[in-house]
Tab-separated table of C-alpha atoms and ligand atoms in Angstrom:
chain	number	residue	atom	x	y	z
A	1	UNK	CA	-90.217	-68.156	194.196
A	2	UNK	CA	-89.670	-64.952	196.120
A	3	UNK	CA	-88.503	-65.436	199.683
A	4	UNK	CA	-89.824	-63.476	202.517
A	5	UNK	CA	-86.804	-61.235	203.359
A	6	UNK	CA	-86.950	-62.178	207.024
A	7	UNK	CA	-86.979	-65.878	206.199
A	8	UNK	CA	-84.058	-65.365	203.836
A	9	UNK	CA	-82.105	-63.541	206.497
A	10	UNK	CA	-82.672	-66.219	209.133
A	11	UNK	CA	-81.672	-68.887	206.604
A	12	UNK	CA	-78.326	-67.153	206.127
A	13	UNK	CA	-77.802	-66.773	209.842
A	14	UNK	CA	-78.429	-70.472	210.449
A	15	UNK	CA	-76.226	-71.492	207.503
A	16	UNK	CA	-73.413	-69.216	208.683
A	17	UNK	CA	-73.696	-70.687	212.166
A	18	UNK	CA	-73.516	-74.245	210.835
A	19	UNK	CA	-70.464	-73.444	208.700
A	20	UNK	CA	-68.698	-71.771	211.607
A	21	UNK	CA	-69.370	-74.796	213.785
A	22	UNK	CA	-68.116	-77.154	211.032
A	23	UNK	CA	-64.945	-75.089	210.638
A	24	UNK	CA	-64.415	-75.131	214.421
A	25	UNK	CA	-64.792	-78.909	214.393
A	26	UNK	CA	-62.189	-79.301	211.629
A	27	UNK	CA	-59.806	-77.015	213.538
A	28	UNK	CA	-60.353	-79.138	216.648
A	29	UNK	CA	-58.783	-82.103	214.850
A	30	UNK	CA	-55.485	-80.258	215.160
A	31	UNK	CA	-53.888	-81.090	218.558
A	32	UNK	CA	-52.500	-77.579	219.026
A	33	UNK	CA	-55.867	-75.940	218.430
A	34	UNK	CA	-57.618	-78.648	220.464
A	35	UNK	CA	-55.435	-78.033	223.516
A	36	UNK	CA	-55.877	-74.282	223.233
A	37	UNK	CA	-59.638	-74.797	223.184
A	38	UNK	CA	-59.550	-77.257	226.104
A	39	UNK	CA	-57.180	-75.468	228.477
A	40	UNK	CA	-57.978	-71.892	227.367
A	41	UNK	CA	-54.953	-70.881	229.433
A	42	UNK	CA	-54.289	-67.745	227.412
A	43	UNK	CA	-57.677	-66.303	228.398
A	44	UNK	CA	-57.297	-64.456	231.706
A	45	UNK	CA	-57.536	-61.023	233.266
A	46	UNK	CA	-53.835	-60.707	234.135
A	47	UNK	CA	-53.724	-57.386	232.315
A	48	UNK	CA	-56.180	-55.751	234.681
A	49	UNK	CA	-55.522	-57.696	237.848
A	50	UNK	CA	-52.322	-58.246	239.775
A	51	UNK	CA	-52.236	-61.739	241.299
A	52	UNK	CA	-49.087	-60.766	243.244
A	53	UNK	CA	-51.261	-58.362	245.215
A	54	UNK	CA	-53.965	-60.595	246.786
A	55	UNK	CA	-55.583	-57.654	248.601
A	56	UNK	CA	-57.157	-56.808	245.226
A	57	UNK	CA	-59.162	-60.009	245.532
A	58	UNK	CA	-60.572	-59.382	248.975
A	59	UNK	CA	-57.914	-60.814	251.300
A	60	UNK	CA	-56.422	-59.179	254.366
A	61	UNK	CA	-52.928	-57.738	254.108
A	62	UNK	CA	-50.480	-60.619	254.222
A	63	UNK	CA	-53.207	-63.262	254.445
A	64	UNK	CA	-52.124	-64.653	251.104
A	65	UNK	CA	-48.478	-65.388	250.393
A	66	UNK	CA	-47.678	-65.724	246.687
A	67	UNK	CA	-44.770	-68.123	246.087
A	68	UNK	CA	-43.176	-70.069	243.269
A	69	UNK	CA	-42.921	-73.825	243.103
A	70	UNK	CA	-40.362	-75.534	240.865
A	71	UNK	CA	-41.384	-78.744	239.109
A	72	UNK	CA	-38.935	-81.558	238.397
A	73	UNK	CA	-39.117	-80.803	234.677
A	74	UNK	CA	-38.099	-77.180	235.139
A	75	UNK	CA	-41.318	-75.172	235.220
A	76	UNK	CA	-41.976	-72.476	237.841
A	77	UNK	CA	-45.545	-72.454	239.047
A	78	UNK	CA	-47.113	-69.355	240.525
A	79	UNK	CA	-48.884	-70.342	243.761
A	80	UNK	CA	-50.823	-68.940	246.683
A	81	UNK	CA	-50.726	-69.915	250.352
A	82	UNK	CA	-53.931	-68.656	251.980
A	83	UNK	CA	-53.978	-68.384	255.791
A	84	UNK	CA	-57.094	-69.252	257.795
A	85	UNK	CA	-58.693	-66.243	259.474
A	86	UNK	CA	-58.458	-67.575	263.046
A	87	UNK	CA	-54.716	-68.104	262.647
A	88	UNK	CA	-54.365	-64.743	260.902
A	89	UNK	CA	-56.077	-62.927	263.743
A	90	UNK	CA	-53.852	-64.596	266.283
A	91	UNK	CA	-50.649	-63.509	264.493
A	92	UNK	CA	-51.930	-60.363	262.803
A	93	UNK	CA	-49.182	-57.964	263.828
A	94	UNK	CA	-46.348	-60.236	262.864
A	95	UNK	CA	-47.957	-61.135	259.541
A	96	UNK	CA	-48.680	-57.535	258.558
A	97	UNK	CA	-45.158	-56.402	259.488
A	98	UNK	CA	-43.341	-59.156	257.689
A	99	UNK	CA	-45.522	-59.349	254.596
A	100	UNK	CA	-43.623	-59.469	251.325
A	101	UNK	CA	-44.630	-59.927	247.711
A	102	UNK	CA	-43.838	-63.030	245.719
A	103	UNK	CA	-41.192	-65.267	247.365
A	104	UNK	CA	-39.052	-68.019	245.866
A	105	UNK	CA	-39.186	-70.191	248.969
A	106	UNK	CA	-42.319	-70.574	251.056
A	107	UNK	CA	-40.262	-71.957	253.923
A	108	UNK	CA	-38.872	-68.484	254.626
A	109	UNK	CA	-42.296	-67.038	255.349
A	110	UNK	CA	-44.258	-66.428	258.540
A	111	UNK	CA	-47.193	-68.397	257.128
A	112	UNK	CA	-45.103	-71.532	256.719
A	113	UNK	CA	-43.761	-71.237	260.271
A	114	UNK	CA	-47.285	-70.942	261.640
A	115	UNK	CA	-48.490	-73.916	259.575
A	116	UNK	CA	-45.591	-76.014	260.793
A	117	UNK	CA	-45.801	-75.057	264.461
A	118	UNK	CA	-49.525	-75.781	264.769
A	119	UNK	CA	-50.140	-79.450	265.537
A	120	UNK	CA	-53.771	-79.145	264.552
A	121	UNK	CA	-53.159	-77.485	261.193
A	122	UNK	CA	-55.016	-78.791	258.162
A	123	UNK	CA	-54.384	-78.174	254.485
A	124	UNK	CA	-56.726	-77.947	251.526
A	125	UNK	CA	-54.956	-78.341	248.182
A	126	UNK	CA	-57.024	-76.661	245.505
A	127	UNK	CA	-56.985	-77.375	241.765
A	128	UNK	CA	-58.809	-74.844	239.624
A	129	UNK	CA	-60.600	-75.363	236.316
A	130	UNK	CA	-59.546	-74.371	232.816
A	131	UNK	CA	-58.933	-70.793	231.645
A	132	UNK	CA	-57.885	-67.917	233.825
A	133	UNK	CA	-55.452	-67.593	236.686
A	134	UNK	CA	-55.399	-68.541	240.325
A	135	UNK	CA	-57.725	-65.664	241.295
A	136	UNK	CA	-59.985	-65.610	238.235
A	137	UNK	CA	-63.729	-65.112	238.558
A	138	UNK	CA	-65.281	-66.912	241.527
A	139	UNK	CA	-62.045	-68.645	242.562
A	140	UNK	CA	-61.175	-66.240	245.415
A	141	UNK	CA	-64.598	-66.933	246.954
A	142	UNK	CA	-63.550	-70.586	247.420
A	143	UNK	CA	-60.384	-69.521	249.220
A	144	UNK	CA	-62.301	-67.077	251.416
A	145	UNK	CA	-64.878	-69.701	252.381
A	146	UNK	CA	-62.195	-72.301	253.165
A	147	UNK	CA	-60.186	-69.742	255.157
A	148	UNK	CA	-63.048	-69.508	257.641
A	149	UNK	CA	-62.520	-73.172	258.613
A	150	UNK	CA	-60.370	-73.160	261.789
A	151	UNK	CA	-56.666	-73.966	261.334
A	152	UNK	CA	-57.193	-74.747	257.653
A	153	UNK	CA	-54.602	-73.452	255.185
A	154	UNK	CA	-55.218	-73.503	251.446
A	155	UNK	CA	-52.519	-73.951	248.816
A	156	UNK	CA	-53.154	-73.596	245.113
A	157	UNK	CA	-51.089	-73.033	241.960
A	158	UNK	CA	-51.579	-72.004	238.394
A	159	UNK	CA	-50.781	-74.907	236.092
A	160	UNK	CA	-47.955	-74.488	233.587
A	161	UNK	CA	-48.858	-71.885	230.976
A	162	UNK	CA	-51.668	-70.457	233.120
A	163	UNK	CA	-51.409	-67.019	234.705
A	164	UNK	CA	-47.805	-66.313	235.709
A	165	UNK	CA	-46.629	-69.935	235.606
A	166	UNK	CA	-44.009	-70.761	232.999
A	167	UNK	CA	-44.326	-73.082	230.033
A	168	UNK	CA	-40.779	-73.684	228.877
A	169	UNK	CA	-41.006	-77.329	227.947
A	170	UNK	CA	-41.934	-78.433	224.417
A	171	UNK	CA	-44.626	-78.534	223.005
A	172	UNK	CA	-45.084	-75.235	224.926
A	173	UNK	CA	-48.738	-75.846	225.483
A	174	UNK	CA	-50.501	-77.368	228.501
A	175	UNK	CA	-50.915	-81.152	228.204
A	176	UNK	CA	-52.485	-83.848	230.324
A	177	UNK	CA	-49.099	-85.129	231.508
A	178	UNK	CA	-47.901	-81.563	232.158
A	179	UNK	CA	-50.869	-80.683	234.347
A	180	UNK	CA	-50.621	-83.972	236.237
A	181	UNK	CA	-46.917	-83.278	236.819
A	182	UNK	CA	-47.941	-79.911	238.295
A	183	UNK	CA	-50.583	-81.533	240.514
A	184	UNK	CA	-48.148	-84.155	241.812
A	185	UNK	CA	-45.473	-81.504	242.381
A	186	UNK	CA	-47.766	-79.394	244.567
A	187	UNK	CA	-49.065	-82.329	246.621
A	188	UNK	CA	-45.589	-83.748	247.067
A	189	UNK	CA	-44.264	-80.349	248.086
A	190	UNK	CA	-46.803	-80.252	250.911
A	191	UNK	CA	-46.364	-83.875	252.032
A	192	UNK	CA	-42.603	-84.272	251.595
A	193	UNK	CA	-41.016	-80.786	251.683
A	194	UNK	CA	-43.362	-79.162	254.179
A	195	UNK	CA	-43.826	-82.466	256.030
A	196	UNK	CA	-47.585	-82.108	256.382
A	197	UNK	CA	-49.437	-85.440	256.894
A	198	UNK	CA	-51.835	-86.629	254.179
A	199	UNK	CA	-54.380	-87.605	256.831
A	200	UNK	CA	-54.862	-83.875	257.513
A	201	UNK	CA	-55.010	-82.920	253.842
A	202	UNK	CA	-58.074	-82.565	251.622
A	203	UNK	CA	-57.801	-82.390	247.840
A	204	UNK	CA	-60.346	-80.083	246.239
A	205	UNK	CA	-60.869	-79.698	242.485
A	206	UNK	CA	-63.372	-78.006	240.227
A	207	UNK	CA	-64.204	-78.820	236.601
A	208	UNK	CA	-60.915	-79.567	234.795
A	209	UNK	CA	-59.334	-79.455	238.262
A	210	UNK	CA	-61.305	-82.587	239.232
A	211	UNK	CA	-59.419	-84.483	236.524
A	212	UNK	CA	-56.073	-83.153	237.780
A	213	UNK	CA	-57.014	-83.973	241.393
A	214	UNK	CA	-58.010	-87.549	240.581
A	215	UNK	CA	-54.941	-88.328	238.498
A	216	UNK	CA	-52.632	-86.835	241.144
A	217	UNK	CA	-54.344	-88.731	243.979
A	218	UNK	CA	-53.959	-91.950	242.006
A	219	UNK	CA	-50.241	-91.262	241.601
A	220	UNK	CA	-49.751	-91.140	245.384
A	221	UNK	CA	-51.587	-94.448	245.790
A	222	UNK	CA	-50.126	-96.275	242.808
A	223	UNK	CA	-47.327	-94.450	240.957
A	224	UNK	CA	-47.014	-97.366	238.551
A	225	UNK	CA	-50.663	-97.226	237.479
A	226	UNK	CA	-51.111	-97.805	233.757
A	227	UNK	CA	-53.920	-95.249	233.842
A	228	UNK	CA	-51.385	-92.455	234.274
A	229	UNK	CA	-49.499	-90.950	231.311
A	230	UNK	CA	-46.013	-92.440	230.978
A	231	UNK	CA	-44.340	-89.067	230.448
A	232	UNK	CA	-45.149	-87.370	233.738
A	233	UNK	CA	-42.104	-86.090	235.655
A	234	UNK	CA	-42.569	-86.712	239.384
A	235	UNK	CA	-40.274	-85.043	241.927
A	236	UNK	CA	-37.134	-86.982	242.894
A	237	UNK	CA	-38.235	-87.335	246.511
A	238	UNK	CA	-41.821	-88.352	245.684
A	239	UNK	CA	-43.544	-90.000	248.637
A	240	UNK	CA	-46.318	-92.552	248.641
A	241	UNK	CA	-49.490	-92.241	250.609
A	242	UNK	CA	-51.238	-95.564	250.605
A	243	UNK	CA	-53.248	-94.458	253.622
A	244	UNK	CA	-54.921	-91.816	251.534
A	245	UNK	CA	-55.992	-88.266	252.163
A	246	UNK	CA	-58.522	-86.957	254.660
A	247	UNK	CA	-60.819	-86.468	251.709
A	248	UNK	CA	-61.167	-85.785	248.015
A	249	UNK	CA	-63.850	-83.302	246.998
A	250	UNK	CA	-64.703	-83.020	243.316
A	251	UNK	CA	-66.955	-80.156	242.198
A	252	UNK	CA	-68.530	-80.471	238.719
A	253	UNK	CA	-66.552	-83.555	237.652
A	254	UNK	CA	-66.876	-85.463	234.386
A	255	UNK	CA	-66.096	-89.148	233.573
A	256	UNK	CA	-63.636	-88.385	230.761
A	257	UNK	CA	-63.055	-85.696	228.169
A	258	UNK	CA	-64.587	-87.663	225.245
A	259	UNK	CA	-67.716	-88.307	227.322
A	260	UNK	CA	-67.851	-84.673	228.392
A	261	UNK	CA	-67.645	-83.410	224.820
A	262	UNK	CA	-70.738	-85.349	223.871
A	263	UNK	CA	-72.815	-82.978	225.964
A	264	UNK	CA	-70.573	-79.989	226.697
A	265	UNK	CA	-71.716	-76.514	225.680
A	266	UNK	CA	-69.348	-73.550	225.646
A	267	UNK	CA	-70.820	-70.867	227.948
A	268	UNK	CA	-73.748	-73.281	228.279
A	269	UNK	CA	-74.851	-72.412	224.719
A	270	UNK	CA	-72.509	-73.498	221.937
A	271	UNK	CA	-72.401	-77.265	221.455
A	272	UNK	CA	-69.218	-79.087	220.451
A	273	UNK	CA	-69.943	-82.688	219.580
A	274	UNK	CA	-73.619	-83.054	220.465
A	275	UNK	CA	-74.824	-82.150	216.916
A	276	UNK	CA	-72.923	-85.246	215.723
A	277	UNK	CA	-75.172	-87.604	217.622
A	278	UNK	CA	-76.977	-88.567	214.403
A	279	UNK	CA	-73.639	-89.277	212.679
A	280	UNK	CA	-71.872	-91.968	214.728
A	281	UNK	CA	-69.093	-92.496	212.152
A	282	UNK	CA	-68.034	-88.857	212.160
A	283	UNK	CA	-68.424	-88.719	215.944
A	284	UNK	CA	-66.155	-91.763	216.288
A	285	UNK	CA	-63.608	-90.230	213.929
A	286	UNK	CA	-63.488	-86.995	215.928
A	287	UNK	CA	-63.497	-88.865	219.251
A	288	UNK	CA	-60.444	-90.900	218.262
A	289	UNK	CA	-58.532	-87.664	217.680
A	290	UNK	CA	-58.964	-86.260	221.181
A	291	UNK	CA	-55.365	-86.151	222.424
A	292	UNK	CA	-55.781	-85.527	226.170
A	293	UNK	CA	-58.508	-87.912	227.307
A	294	UNK	CA	-58.530	-87.403	231.102
A	295	UNK	CA	-60.134	-90.756	232.075
A	296	UNK	CA	-61.257	-89.671	235.551
A	297	UNK	CA	-63.834	-92.407	236.046
A	298	UNK	CA	-61.297	-95.160	235.317
A	299	UNK	CA	-58.810	-93.489	237.664
A	300	UNK	CA	-61.397	-93.243	240.440
A	301	UNK	CA	-62.223	-96.908	239.908
A	302	UNK	CA	-58.533	-97.748	240.365
A	303	UNK	CA	-58.343	-95.579	243.485
A	304	UNK	CA	-61.310	-97.409	244.992
A	305	UNK	CA	-60.001	-100.851	244.034
A	306	UNK	CA	-58.996	-103.221	246.858
A	307	UNK	CA	-55.801	-101.995	248.493
A	308	UNK	CA	-54.390	-105.430	249.202
A	309	UNK	CA	-53.972	-104.501	252.853
A	310	UNK	CA	-52.274	-107.377	254.635
A	311	UNK	CA	-51.373	-108.848	251.279
A	312	UNK	CA	-47.672	-108.835	250.436
A	313	UNK	CA	-48.343	-108.293	246.728
A	314	UNK	CA	-50.416	-105.224	247.473
A	315	UNK	CA	-53.387	-104.089	245.418
A	316	UNK	CA	-53.432	-100.926	243.375
A	317	UNK	CA	-56.129	-99.191	245.390
A	318	UNK	CA	-55.871	-96.902	248.359
A	319	UNK	CA	-56.475	-97.999	251.972
A	320	UNK	CA	-58.899	-95.222	252.748
A	321	UNK	CA	-60.834	-93.024	250.338
A	322	UNK	CA	-63.438	-90.490	251.319
A	323	UNK	CA	-64.751	-89.105	248.055
A	324	UNK	CA	-67.404	-86.420	247.648
A	325	UNK	CA	-68.898	-85.507	244.288
A	326	UNK	CA	-70.705	-82.172	244.248
A	327	UNK	CA	-72.576	-80.831	241.262
A	328	UNK	CA	-75.093	-78.029	240.762
A	329	UNK	CA	-78.332	-79.000	239.108
A	330	UNK	CA	-78.208	-75.774	237.098
A	331	UNK	CA	-74.660	-76.340	235.813
A	332	UNK	CA	-74.958	-75.248	232.166
A	333	UNK	CA	-71.472	-76.354	231.120
A	334	UNK	CA	-71.190	-79.858	232.568
A	335	UNK	CA	-74.422	-81.768	233.091
A	336	UNK	CA	-74.998	-82.952	236.658
A	337	UNK	CA	-76.032	-86.336	235.224
A	338	UNK	CA	-72.356	-86.955	234.505
A	339	UNK	CA	-71.718	-86.893	238.254
A	340	UNK	CA	-74.618	-89.287	238.725
A	341	UNK	CA	-73.028	-91.597	236.145
A	342	UNK	CA	-69.694	-91.502	237.978
A	343	UNK	CA	-71.412	-92.193	241.271
A	344	UNK	CA	-73.446	-95.113	239.877
A	345	UNK	CA	-70.309	-96.862	238.614
A	346	UNK	CA	-68.424	-96.371	241.879
A	347	UNK	CA	-71.397	-97.471	243.967
A	348	UNK	CA	-71.734	-100.768	242.124
A	349	UNK	CA	-67.973	-101.267	242.402
A	350	UNK	CA	-68.021	-100.824	246.173
A	351	UNK	CA	-71.092	-103.022	246.585
A	352	UNK	CA	-69.713	-105.824	244.437
A	353	UNK	CA	-66.290	-105.790	246.088
A	354	UNK	CA	-67.801	-105.966	249.562
A	355	UNK	CA	-70.323	-108.643	248.608
A	356	UNK	CA	-67.418	-110.841	247.593
A	357	UNK	CA	-65.934	-110.536	251.072
A	358	UNK	CA	-67.587	-112.075	254.127
A	359	UNK	CA	-68.497	-108.750	255.678
A	360	UNK	CA	-70.936	-107.531	253.051
A	361	UNK	CA	-73.696	-107.035	255.552
A	362	UNK	CA	-71.833	-103.958	256.793
A	363	UNK	CA	-71.668	-102.087	253.511
A	364	UNK	CA	-74.486	-99.646	253.119
A	365	UNK	CA	-76.174	-97.412	250.598
A	366	UNK	CA	-78.238	-94.381	251.337
A	367	UNK	CA	-80.310	-92.711	248.676
A	368	UNK	CA	-82.382	-89.592	249.022
A	369	UNK	CA	-83.942	-87.738	246.162
A	370	UNK	CA	-86.707	-85.319	245.605
A	371	UNK	CA	-88.622	-83.980	242.660
A	372	UNK	CA	-87.959	-80.530	241.293
A	373	UNK	CA	-91.216	-79.330	242.801
A	374	UNK	CA	-90.631	-80.377	246.360
A	375	UNK	CA	-90.795	-83.400	248.539
A	376	UNK	CA	-88.916	-83.475	251.804
A	377	UNK	CA	-86.924	-86.661	251.567
A	378	UNK	CA	-83.558	-85.036	251.174
A	379	UNK	CA	-82.206	-83.971	254.537
A	380	UNK	CA	-79.421	-81.767	253.306
A	381	UNK	CA	-81.618	-79.552	251.187
A	382	UNK	CA	-79.963	-80.994	248.123
A	383	UNK	CA	-81.751	-82.035	244.975
A	384	UNK	CA	-80.328	-85.525	245.408
A	385	UNK	CA	-78.004	-87.066	247.907
A	386	UNK	CA	-76.512	-90.548	247.817
A	387	UNK	CA	-73.842	-92.254	249.817
A	388	UNK	CA	-72.220	-95.645	249.716
A	389	UNK	CA	-69.640	-96.983	252.114
A	390	UNK	CA	-67.914	-100.310	252.429
A	391	UNK	CA	-67.580	-102.511	255.488
A	392	UNK	CA	-64.154	-101.144	256.452
A	393	UNK	CA	-65.488	-97.621	256.425
A	394	UNK	CA	-68.359	-98.327	258.821
A	395	UNK	CA	-65.795	-99.731	261.292
A	396	UNK	CA	-64.458	-96.177	261.507
A	397	UNK	CA	-60.881	-97.161	262.302
A	398	UNK	CA	-59.065	-95.503	259.411
A	399	UNK	CA	-59.300	-97.120	256.047
A	400	UNK	CA	-62.458	-98.040	254.266
A	401	UNK	CA	-64.052	-96.293	251.363
A	402	UNK	CA	-67.015	-94.047	251.014
A	403	UNK	CA	-68.437	-92.111	248.090
A	404	UNK	CA	-70.983	-89.334	248.416
A	405	UNK	CA	-72.907	-87.553	245.724
A	406	UNK	CA	-74.640	-84.289	246.424
A	407	UNK	CA	-76.548	-82.524	243.669
A	408	UNK	CA	-77.149	-78.995	244.902
A	409	UNK	CA	-79.871	-76.795	243.510
A	410	UNK	CA	-77.987	-73.596	242.777
A	411	UNK	CA	-74.526	-72.331	241.923
A	412	UNK	CA	-74.144	-73.211	238.242
A	413	UNK	CA	-70.760	-74.309	236.983
A	414	UNK	CA	-68.477	-71.673	238.488
A	415	UNK	CA	-70.186	-69.835	241.316
A	416	UNK	CA	-70.812	-73.039	243.283
A	417	UNK	CA	-67.140	-73.262	244.337
A	418	UNK	CA	-67.644	-70.515	246.914
A	419	UNK	CA	-70.935	-71.944	248.178
A	420	UNK	CA	-71.441	-73.335	251.661
A	421	UNK	CA	-71.907	-76.894	250.355
A	422	UNK	CA	-68.280	-77.070	249.210
A	423	UNK	CA	-66.973	-75.763	252.508
A	424	UNK	CA	-69.239	-78.193	254.375
A	425	UNK	CA	-67.955	-81.136	252.326
A	426	UNK	CA	-64.395	-80.168	253.274
A	427	UNK	CA	-65.358	-79.804	256.938
A	428	UNK	CA	-67.100	-83.201	256.943
A	429	UNK	CA	-64.015	-84.848	255.459
A	430	UNK	CA	-61.760	-83.371	258.160
A	431	UNK	CA	-64.217	-84.249	260.900
A	432	UNK	CA	-64.471	-87.878	259.811
A	433	UNK	CA	-60.714	-88.136	259.361
A	434	UNK	CA	-60.198	-86.723	262.858
A	435	UNK	CA	-62.660	-89.205	264.334
A	436	UNK	CA	-60.736	-91.999	262.614
A	437	UNK	CA	-57.417	-90.683	263.867
A	438	UNK	CA	-58.740	-90.635	267.447
A	439	UNK	CA	-60.011	-94.157	267.042
A	440	UNK	CA	-56.711	-95.151	265.452
A	441	UNK	CA	-54.705	-93.731	268.346
A	442	UNK	CA	-56.784	-95.751	270.742
A	443	UNK	CA	-55.873	-98.896	268.852
A	444	UNK	CA	-52.256	-97.927	268.221
A	445	UNK	CA	-52.766	-98.178	264.542
A	446	UNK	CA	-49.912	-96.885	262.421
A	447	UNK	CA	-49.410	-96.197	258.764
A	448	UNK	CA	-52.132	-93.604	258.302
A	449	UNK	CA	-49.644	-90.922	257.417
A	450	UNK	CA	-46.793	-90.776	254.986
A	451	UNK	CA	-44.378	-90.071	257.797
B	1	LIG	C1	-48.315	-56.202	241.730
B	1	LIG	O1	-48.303	-56.219	243.143
B	1	LIG	C2	-47.030	-56.377	243.715
B	1	LIG	C3	-47.196	-56.533	245.221
B	1	LIG	O2	-47.988	-55.508	245.751
B	1	LIG	C4	-46.160	-55.178	243.339
B	1	LIG	O3	-44.862	-55.346	243.878
B	1	LIG	C5	-46.086	-55.070	241.822
B	1	LIG	O4	-45.386	-53.905	241.454
B	1	LIG	C6	-47.475	-55.034	241.217
B	1	LIG	N1	-47.373	-55.104	239.777
B	1	LIG	C7	-47.988	-54.245	238.980
B	1	LIG	C8	-47.781	-54.443	237.521
B	1	LIG	O5	-48.654	-53.334	239.402
């Protein structure tokens, strides 16, 4: 039988594609290759861009102070301290005159002095996604949008092996425990070394950064948690923050890496494990060989568990958690339904834990949703918006737990980080935390901060 040449050609193209995918899958079974594919830390634009010169990325002279942060296991992370514009304007002359390049110690800088002196200063700690450096792609747009929030400083680092950060420790490749060590080191640096209170700190993560954020937040609530890798290296002076942070904002999160890989598409096109859906045995075999599993949903569940306040044994959970999940409906890399799955689990956890206490009538759920074609039920202009809060949270006296889910219409996987919705989520967290602090002062409550 003679084949139509076009048909023959397309057959070869499809066959070649299938073989390439199969080869990629076999390579993925190797932990070294798997981690390279997951973290993609070697892919960045450091050859064209100079992250030590933040003006290249649209910041005012001296607005961003690059500095290095040492981890307890001997890595040097390359970090940025971004000043808010209102504070910058107020101290412009001094900042411009004293601006330097990369410094070894942030405490010697003008920016640190301003942060410290200002009693109303707030900090956003940012954790970026995989691949690239601190200023890759849309990342600077996040920092610029946060820097327009009054008195709000942003600190962010490249994880080990990313950008200009070192990777001296064996196996010389980013790992789950390595990245969590970096996350804990940065948070602890701000809380313990810089002495900034956790109640005026928001943790913000995107994509892979949501997994780092969650694991790090769990460490500060329950350092002994069995959900954390055993080989993380926390700083010697690590503090605890049972009272929790002003807020945790997760943009494009996923429940765990194995769950993500079931639907993930590279660049929104190339599937990884989804073609295996018809072959559960092979899928299970591959799944069992994923080395860094990033169980974010389990860690969030632990974070939202009862805190054991007033109980001498103490529960594993945090006293107060204000969690926002944000996801774009047109995210091609990570499906927004994964955020809905996370939310659904956390909502039923909060509802069941408050229904077992006597105050369940105070816990509340709000759900707003509209169809793709319209409908005006959703006040925030989102595609879907849901919120659950427990009884403690509605008392508004510091403590209590709330989880919000906002599915926004636009922004995709990466661009959304600079969108207004992210900045608004951060502002809401600070506003609610401030209201609680006021209320707390009135009642002489203590123990909100680490200090
Ligand atoms: C990068 O920028 C810094 C600060 O402006 C400068 O000192 C350094 O020489 C630059 N590096 C390169 C390779 O241009």
